[in-house]
């Protein structure tokens, strides 16, 4: 419910962030941290002694990631970066590991073949590391 309310409040306040970089997607990408934050914030709830700080930290970090993601897209477009450079920036600028599918969704004008070629080159250069295999593979900077 809090995630739905977040989107509603952002829209009502004039922020179109969810339309371009969804807080829901960022929460899902790092759902383990989200659920740990919820759990920590719930301790002592029945006695009204709970601490909202872990949840607020997660919430604000998620909104920050959406803004950073959106800013990165605008910066790449403004600078006229080519597709390969935009893929590199996306992967190297991400705090959490990303999948090929997430890269393709973030950069809809870039083909999956181009994404795969750039990721292979980045792996060969030692800029990133790969975890998992095939469909569950994720990439992150070293």
mmCIF file with all atom_site columns, C-alpha atoms in Angstrom:
data_model
loop_
_atom_site.group_PDB
_atom_site.id
_atom_site.type_symbol
_atom_site.label_atom_id
_atom_site.label_alt_id
_atom_site.label_comp_id
_atom_site.label_asym_id
_atom_site.label_entity_id
_atom_site.label_seq_id
_atom_site.pdbx_PDB_ins_code
_atom_site.Cartn_x
_atom_site.Cartn_y
_atom_site.Cartn_z
_atom_site.occupancy
_atom_site.B_iso_or_equiv
_atom_site.pdbx_formal_charge
_atom_site.auth_seq_id
_atom_site.auth_comp_id
_atom_site.auth_asym_id
_atom_site.auth_atom_id
_atom_site.pdbx_PDB_model_num
ATOM 1   C CA . UNK A 1 1   ? 0.000  0.000   0.000   1.00 0.00 ? 1   UNK A CA 1
ATOM 2   C CA . UNK A 1 2   ? 2.841  2.406   0.810   1.00 0.00 ? 2   UNK A CA 1
ATOM 3   C CA . UNK A 1 3   ? 4.274  1.980   -2.694  1.00 0.00 ? 3   UNK A CA 1
ATOM 4   C CA . UNK A 1 4   ? 0.936  2.838   -4.299  1.00 0.00 ? 4   UNK A CA 1
ATOM 5   C CA . UNK A 1 5   ? 0.559  5.856   -2.050  1.00 0.00 ? 5   UNK A CA 1
ATOM 6   C CA . UNK A 1 6   ? 4.096  6.936   -2.944  1.00 0.00 ? 6   UNK A CA 1
ATOM 7   C CA . UNK A 1 7   ? 3.241  6.971   -6.645  1.00 0.00 ? 7   UNK A CA 1
ATOM 8   C CA . UNK A 1 8   ? -0.032 8.798   -5.977  1.00 0.00 ? 8   UNK A CA 1
ATOM 9   C CA . UNK A 1 9   ? 1.665  11.454  -3.837  1.00 0.00 ? 9   UNK A CA 1
ATOM 10  C CA . UNK A 1 10  ? 4.435  11.952  -6.392  1.00 0.00 ? 10  UNK A CA 1
ATOM 11  C CA . UNK A 1 11  ? 1.892  12.453  -9.183  1.00 0.00 ? 11  UNK A CA 1
ATOM 12  C CA . UNK A 1 12  ? -0.284 14.772  -7.086  1.00 0.00 ? 12  UNK A CA 1
ATOM 13  C CA . UNK A 1 13  ? 2.789  16.849  -6.221  1.00 0.00 ? 13  UNK A CA 1
ATOM 14  C CA . UNK A 1 14  ? 3.639  17.275  -9.889  1.00 0.00 ? 14  UNK A CA 1
ATOM 15  C CA . UNK A 1 15  ? 6.484  14.766  -10.063 1.00 0.00 ? 15  UNK A CA 1
ATOM 16  C CA . UNK A 1 16  ? 6.249  12.476  -13.070 1.00 0.00 ? 16  UNK A CA 1
ATOM 17  C CA . UNK A 1 17  ? 9.131  10.276  -11.888 1.00 0.00 ? 17  UNK A CA 1
ATOM 18  C CA . UNK A 1 18  ? 7.051  7.057   -11.731 1.00 0.00 ? 18  UNK A CA 1
ATOM 19  C CA . UNK A 1 19  ? 6.203  7.445   -15.406 1.00 0.00 ? 19  UNK A CA 1
ATOM 20  C CA . UNK A 1 20  ? 9.894  7.262   -16.385 1.00 0.00 ? 20  UNK A CA 1
ATOM 21  C CA . UNK A 1 21  ? 11.637 5.536   -13.475 1.00 0.00 ? 21  UNK A CA 1
ATOM 22  C CA . UNK A 1 22  ? 9.296  3.575   -11.268 1.00 0.00 ? 22  UNK A CA 1
ATOM 23  C CA . UNK A 1 23  ? 9.837  3.414   -7.494  1.00 0.00 ? 23  UNK A CA 1
ATOM 24  C CA . UNK A 1 24  ? 8.014  0.081   -7.666  1.00 0.00 ? 24  UNK A CA 1
ATOM 25  C CA . UNK A 1 25  ? 10.648 -1.278  -10.059 1.00 0.00 ? 25  UNK A CA 1
ATOM 26  C CA . UNK A 1 26  ? 13.511 -0.083  -7.864  1.00 0.00 ? 26  UNK A CA 1
ATOM 27  C CA . UNK A 1 27  ? 11.857 -1.617  -4.803  1.00 0.00 ? 27  UNK A CA 1
ATOM 28  C CA . UNK A 1 28  ? 11.446 -4.902  -6.643  1.00 0.00 ? 28  UNK A CA 1
ATOM 29  C CA . UNK A 1 29  ? 15.075 -4.893  -7.816  1.00 0.00 ? 29  UNK A CA 1
ATOM 30  C CA . UNK A 1 30  ? 16.303 -4.724  -4.237  1.00 0.00 ? 30  UNK A CA 1
ATOM 31  C CA . UNK A 1 31  ? 13.337 -6.274  -2.488  1.00 0.00 ? 31  UNK A CA 1
ATOM 32  C CA . UNK A 1 32  ? 15.472 -8.005  0.154   1.00 0.00 ? 32  UNK A CA 1
ATOM 33  C CA . UNK A 1 33  ? 16.589 -4.626  1.497   1.00 0.00 ? 33  UNK A CA 1
ATOM 34  C CA . UNK A 1 34  ? 13.002 -3.349  1.318   1.00 0.00 ? 34  UNK A CA 1
ATOM 35  C CA . UNK A 1 35  ? 11.645 -6.277  3.338   1.00 0.00 ? 35  UNK A CA 1
ATOM 36  C CA . UNK A 1 36  ? 14.463 -6.005  5.897   1.00 0.00 ? 36  UNK A CA 1
ATOM 37  C CA . UNK A 1 37  ? 13.645 -2.306  6.326   1.00 0.00 ? 37  UNK A CA 1
ATOM 38  C CA . UNK A 1 38  ? 9.954  -3.112  6.822   1.00 0.00 ? 38  UNK A CA 1
ATOM 39  C CA . UNK A 1 39  ? 10.823 -5.797  9.343   1.00 0.00 ? 39  UNK A CA 1
ATOM 40  C CA . UNK A 1 40  ? 13.184 -3.541  11.313  1.00 0.00 ? 40  UNK A CA 1
ATOM 41  C CA . UNK A 1 41  ? 10.592 -0.756  11.345  1.00 0.00 ? 41  UNK A CA 1
ATOM 42  C CA . UNK A 1 42  ? 7.957  -3.150  12.667  1.00 0.00 ? 42  UNK A CA 1
ATOM 43  C CA . UNK A 1 43  ? 9.807  -4.305  15.792  1.00 0.00 ? 43  UNK A CA 1
ATOM 44  C CA . UNK A 1 44  ? 7.942  -3.001  18.819  1.00 0.00 ? 44  UNK A CA 1
ATOM 45  C CA . UNK A 1 45  ? 4.981  -1.800  16.752  1.00 0.00 ? 45  UNK A CA 1
ATOM 46  C CA . UNK A 1 46  ? 2.395  -3.311  19.102  1.00 0.00 ? 46  UNK A CA 1
ATOM 47  C CA . UNK A 1 47  ? 3.956  -1.403  21.986  1.00 0.00 ? 47  UNK A CA 1
ATOM 48  C CA . UNK A 1 48  ? 4.280  1.805   19.888  1.00 0.00 ? 48  UNK A CA 1
ATOM 49  C CA . UNK A 1 49  ? 8.051  1.592   20.319  1.00 0.00 ? 49  UNK A CA 1
ATOM 50  C CA . UNK A 1 50  ? 8.935  0.894   16.693  1.00 0.00 ? 50  UNK A CA 1
ATOM 51  C CA . UNK A 1 51  ? 11.520 2.878   14.718  1.00 0.00 ? 51  UNK A CA 1
ATOM 52  C CA . UNK A 1 52  ? 10.472 4.256   11.326  1.00 0.00 ? 52  UNK A CA 1
ATOM 53  C CA . UNK A 1 53  ? 14.041 5.227   10.361  1.00 0.00 ? 53  UNK A CA 1
ATOM 54  C CA . UNK A 1 54  ? 14.926 1.974   8.489   1.00 0.00 ? 54  UNK A CA 1
ATOM 55  C CA . UNK A 1 55  ? 11.785 2.276   6.357   1.00 0.00 ? 55  UNK A CA 1
ATOM 56  C CA . UNK A 1 56  ? 12.321 5.982   5.703   1.00 0.00 ? 56  UNK A CA 1
ATOM 57  C CA . UNK A 1 57  ? 15.941 5.345   4.749   1.00 0.00 ? 57  UNK A CA 1
ATOM 58  C CA . UNK A 1 58  ? 14.835 2.727   2.219   1.00 0.00 ? 58  UNK A CA 1
ATOM 59  C CA . UNK A 1 59  ? 12.034 4.948   0.932   1.00 0.00 ? 59  UNK A CA 1
ATOM 60  C CA . UNK A 1 60  ? 14.270 7.981   0.411   1.00 0.00 ? 60  UNK A CA 1
ATOM 61  C CA . UNK A 1 61  ? 17.028 5.874   -1.160  1.00 0.00 ? 61  UNK A CA 1
ATOM 62  C CA . UNK A 1 62  ? 14.472 4.460   -3.611  1.00 0.00 ? 62  UNK A CA 1
ATOM 63  C CA . UNK A 1 63  ? 13.259 7.941   -4.594  1.00 0.00 ? 63  UNK A CA 1
ATOM 64  C CA . UNK A 1 64  ? 16.903 9.027   -4.934  1.00 0.00 ? 64  UNK A CA 1
ATOM 65  C CA . UNK A 1 65  ? 17.603 6.098   -7.275  1.00 0.00 ? 65  UNK A CA 1
ATOM 66  C CA . UNK A 1 66  ? 14.602 7.044   -9.420  1.00 0.00 ? 66  UNK A CA 1
ATOM 67  C CA . UNK A 1 67  ? 15.814 10.635  -9.683  1.00 0.00 ? 67  UNK A CA 1
ATOM 68  C CA . UNK A 1 68  ? 19.378 9.529   -10.405 1.00 0.00 ? 68  UNK A CA 1
ATOM 69  C CA . UNK A 1 69  ? 18.154 7.121   -13.068 1.00 0.00 ? 69  UNK A CA 1
ATOM 70  C CA . UNK A 1 70  ? 16.008 9.788   -14.693 1.00 0.00 ? 70  UNK A CA 1
ATOM 71  C CA . UNK A 1 71  ? 18.811 12.342  -14.528 1.00 0.00 ? 71  UNK A CA 1
ATOM 72  C CA . UNK A 1 72  ? 21.199 9.894   -16.169 1.00 0.00 ? 72  UNK A CA 1
ATOM 73  C CA . UNK A 1 73  ? 18.815 9.356   -19.065 1.00 0.00 ? 73  UNK A CA 1
ATOM 74  C CA . UNK A 1 74  ? 18.412 13.092  -19.632 1.00 0.00 ? 74  UNK A CA 1
ATOM 75  C CA . UNK A 1 75  ? 22.149 13.666  -19.383 1.00 0.00 ? 75  UNK A CA 1
ATOM 76  C CA . UNK A 1 76  ? 22.928 10.963  -21.941 1.00 0.00 ? 76  UNK A CA 1
ATOM 77  C CA . UNK A 1 77  ? 20.335 12.332  -24.359 1.00 0.00 ? 77  UNK A CA 1
ATOM 78  C CA . UNK A 1 78  ? 21.488 15.923  -23.843 1.00 0.00 ? 78  UNK A CA 1
ATOM 79  C CA . UNK A 1 79  ? 25.116 14.995  -24.469 1.00 0.00 ? 79  UNK A CA 1
ATOM 80  C CA . UNK A 1 80  ? 24.205 12.974  -27.553 1.00 0.00 ? 80  UNK A CA 1
ATOM 81  C CA . UNK A 1 81  ? 25.910 9.838   -26.248 1.00 0.00 ? 81  UNK A CA 1
ATOM 82  C CA . UNK A 1 82  ? 25.834 6.917   -28.661 1.00 0.00 ? 82  UNK A CA 1
ATOM 83  C CA . UNK A 1 83  ? 24.056 3.682   -27.757 1.00 0.00 ? 83  UNK A CA 1
ATOM 84  C CA . UNK A 1 84  ? 27.201 1.882   -26.585 1.00 0.00 ? 84  UNK A CA 1
ATOM 85  C CA . UNK A 1 85  ? 28.145 4.747   -24.273 1.00 0.00 ? 85  UNK A CA 1
ATOM 86  C CA . UNK A 1 86  ? 24.616 4.939   -22.869 1.00 0.00 ? 86  UNK A CA 1
ATOM 87  C CA . UNK A 1 87  ? 24.688 1.222   -22.043 1.00 0.00 ? 87  UNK A CA 1
ATOM 88  C CA . UNK A 1 88  ? 28.067 1.624   -20.351 1.00 0.00 ? 88  UNK A CA 1
ATOM 89  C CA . UNK A 1 89  ? 26.844 4.591   -18.302 1.00 0.00 ? 89  UNK A CA 1
ATOM 90  C CA . UNK A 1 90  ? 23.694 2.760   -17.289 1.00 0.00 ? 90  UNK A CA 1
ATOM 91  C CA . UNK A 1 91  ? 25.543 -0.317  -16.013 1.00 0.00 ? 91  UNK A CA 1
ATOM 92  C CA . UNK A 1 92  ? 28.395 1.592   -14.361 1.00 0.00 ? 92  UNK A CA 1
ATOM 93  C CA . UNK A 1 93  ? 25.984 4.109   -12.807 1.00 0.00 ? 93  UNK A CA 1
ATOM 94  C CA . UNK A 1 94  ? 23.718 1.525   -11.232 1.00 0.00 ? 94  UNK A CA 1
ATOM 95  C CA . UNK A 1 95  ? 24.120 0.866   -7.525  1.00 0.00 ? 95  UNK A CA 1
ATOM 96  C CA . UNK A 1 96  ? 22.542 -2.573  -7.773  1.00 0.00 ? 96  UNK A CA 1
ATOM 97  C CA . UNK A 1 97  ? 23.291 -5.291  -10.358 1.00 0.00 ? 97  UNK A CA 1
ATOM 98  C CA . UNK A 1 98  ? 21.169 -5.033  -13.519 1.00 0.00 ? 98  UNK A CA 1
ATOM 99  C CA . UNK A 1 99  ? 19.940 -7.588  -16.028 1.00 0.00 ? 99  UNK A CA 1
ATOM 100 C CA . UNK A 1 100 ? 19.944 -7.376  -19.831 1.00 0.00 ? 100 UNK A CA 1
ATOM 101 C CA . UNK A 1 101 ? 16.170 -7.003  -19.711 1.00 0.00 ? 101 UNK A CA 1
ATOM 102 C CA . UNK A 1 102 ? 16.403 -4.026  -17.345 1.00 0.00 ? 102 UNK A CA 1
ATOM 103 C CA . UNK A 1 103 ? 18.948 -2.366  -19.626 1.00 0.00 ? 103 UNK A CA 1
ATOM 104 C CA . UNK A 1 104 ? 16.676 -2.924  -22.640 1.00 0.00 ? 104 UNK A CA 1
ATOM 105 C CA . UNK A 1 105 ? 13.693 -1.493  -20.733 1.00 0.00 ? 105 UNK A CA 1
ATOM 106 C CA . UNK A 1 106 ? 15.682 1.560   -19.657 1.00 0.00 ? 106 UNK A CA 1
ATOM 107 C CA . UNK A 1 107 ? 17.053 2.136   -23.161 1.00 0.00 ? 107 UNK A CA 1
ATOM 108 C CA . UNK A 1 108 ? 14.183 1.114   -25.463 1.00 0.00 ? 108 UNK A CA 1
ATOM 109 C CA . UNK A 1 109 ? 15.906 2.368   -28.624 1.00 0.00 ? 109 UNK A CA 1
ATOM 110 C CA . UNK A 1 110 ? 18.828 -0.038  -28.094 1.00 0.00 ? 110 UNK A CA 1
ATOM 111 C CA . UNK A 1 111 ? 18.588 -3.608  -29.394 1.00 0.00 ? 111 UNK A CA 1
ATOM 112 C CA . UNK A 1 112 ? 19.262 -6.625  -27.193 1.00 0.00 ? 112 UNK A CA 1
ATOM 113 C CA . UNK A 1 113 ? 22.084 -7.613  -29.565 1.00 0.00 ? 113 UNK A CA 1
ATOM 114 C CA . UNK A 1 114 ? 23.818 -4.274  -28.935 1.00 0.00 ? 114 UNK A CA 1
ATOM 115 C CA . UNK A 1 115 ? 23.334 -4.655  -25.175 1.00 0.00 ? 115 UNK A CA 1
ATOM 116 C CA . UNK A 1 116 ? 24.858 -8.136  -25.270 1.00 0.00 ? 116 UNK A CA 1
ATOM 117 C CA . UNK A 1 117 ? 27.831 -6.939  -27.337 1.00 0.00 ? 117 UNK A CA 1
ATOM 118 C CA . UNK A 1 118 ? 28.567 -4.021  -25.004 1.00 0.00 ? 118 UNK A CA 1
ATOM 119 C CA . UNK A 1 119 ? 28.235 -6.205  -21.883 1.00 0.00 ? 119 UNK A CA 1
ATOM 120 C CA . UNK A 1 120 ? 30.625 -8.769  -23.412 1.00 0.00 ? 120 UNK A CA 1
ATOM 121 C CA . UNK A 1 121 ? 33.149 -6.013  -24.152 1.00 0.00 ? 121 UNK A CA 1
ATOM 122 C CA . UNK A 1 122 ? 32.817 -4.587  -20.623 1.00 0.00 ? 122 UNK A CA 1
ATOM 123 C CA . UNK A 1 123 ? 33.335 -8.043  -19.125 1.00 0.00 ? 123 UNK A CA 1
ATOM 124 C CA . UNK A 1 124 ? 36.433 -8.535  -21.281 1.00 0.00 ? 124 UNK A CA 1
ATOM 125 C CA . UNK A 1 125 ? 37.779 -5.113  -20.206 1.00 0.00 ? 125 UNK A CA 1
ATOM 126 C CA . UNK A 1 126 ? 37.224 -6.045  -16.551 1.00 0.00 ? 126 UNK A CA 1
ATOM 127 C CA . UNK A 1 127 ? 34.871 -3.108  -15.906 1.00 0.00 ? 127 UNK A CA 1
ATOM 128 C CA . UNK A 1 128 ? 31.992 -5.258  -14.719 1.00 0.00 ? 128 UNK A CA 1
ATOM 129 C CA . UNK A 1 129 ? 31.319 -8.665  -13.280 1.00 0.00 ? 129 UNK A CA 1
ATOM 130 C CA . UNK A 1 130 ? 28.524 -11.093 -14.042 1.00 0.00 ? 130 UNK A CA 1
ATOM 131 C CA . UNK A 1 131 ? 26.537 -13.032 -11.474 1.00 0.00 ? 131 UNK A CA 1
ATOM 132 C CA . UNK A 1 132 ? 24.187 -15.833 -12.385 1.00 0.00 ? 132 UNK A CA 1
ATOM 133 C CA . UNK A 1 133 ? 23.735 -17.261 -15.831 1.00 0.00 ? 133 UNK A CA 1
ATOM 134 C CA . UNK A 1 134 ? 21.360 -17.097 -18.775 1.00 0.00 ? 134 UNK A CA 1
ATOM 135 C CA . UNK A 1 135 ? 18.038 -15.428 -17.900 1.00 0.00 ? 135 UNK A CA 1
ATOM 136 C CA . UNK A 1 136 ? 18.950 -14.596 -14.304 1.00 0.00 ? 136 UNK A CA 1
ATOM 137 C CA . UNK A 1 137 ? 22.345 -13.064 -15.132 1.00 0.00 ? 137 UNK A CA 1
ATOM 138 C CA . UNK A 1 138 ? 23.019 -9.652  -13.607 1.00 0.00 ? 138 UNK A CA 1
ATOM 139 C CA . UNK A 1 139 ? 25.862 -7.222  -14.195 1.00 0.00 ? 139 UNK A CA 1
ATOM 140 C CA . UNK A 1 140 ? 27.508 -4.736  -11.873 1.00 0.00 ? 140 UNK A CA 1
ATOM 141 C CA . UNK A 1 141 ? 30.572 -2.550  -11.866 1.00 0.00 ? 141 UNK A CA 1
ATOM 142 C CA . UNK A 1 142 ? 33.663 -3.759  -10.059 1.00 0.00 ? 142 UNK A CA 1
#
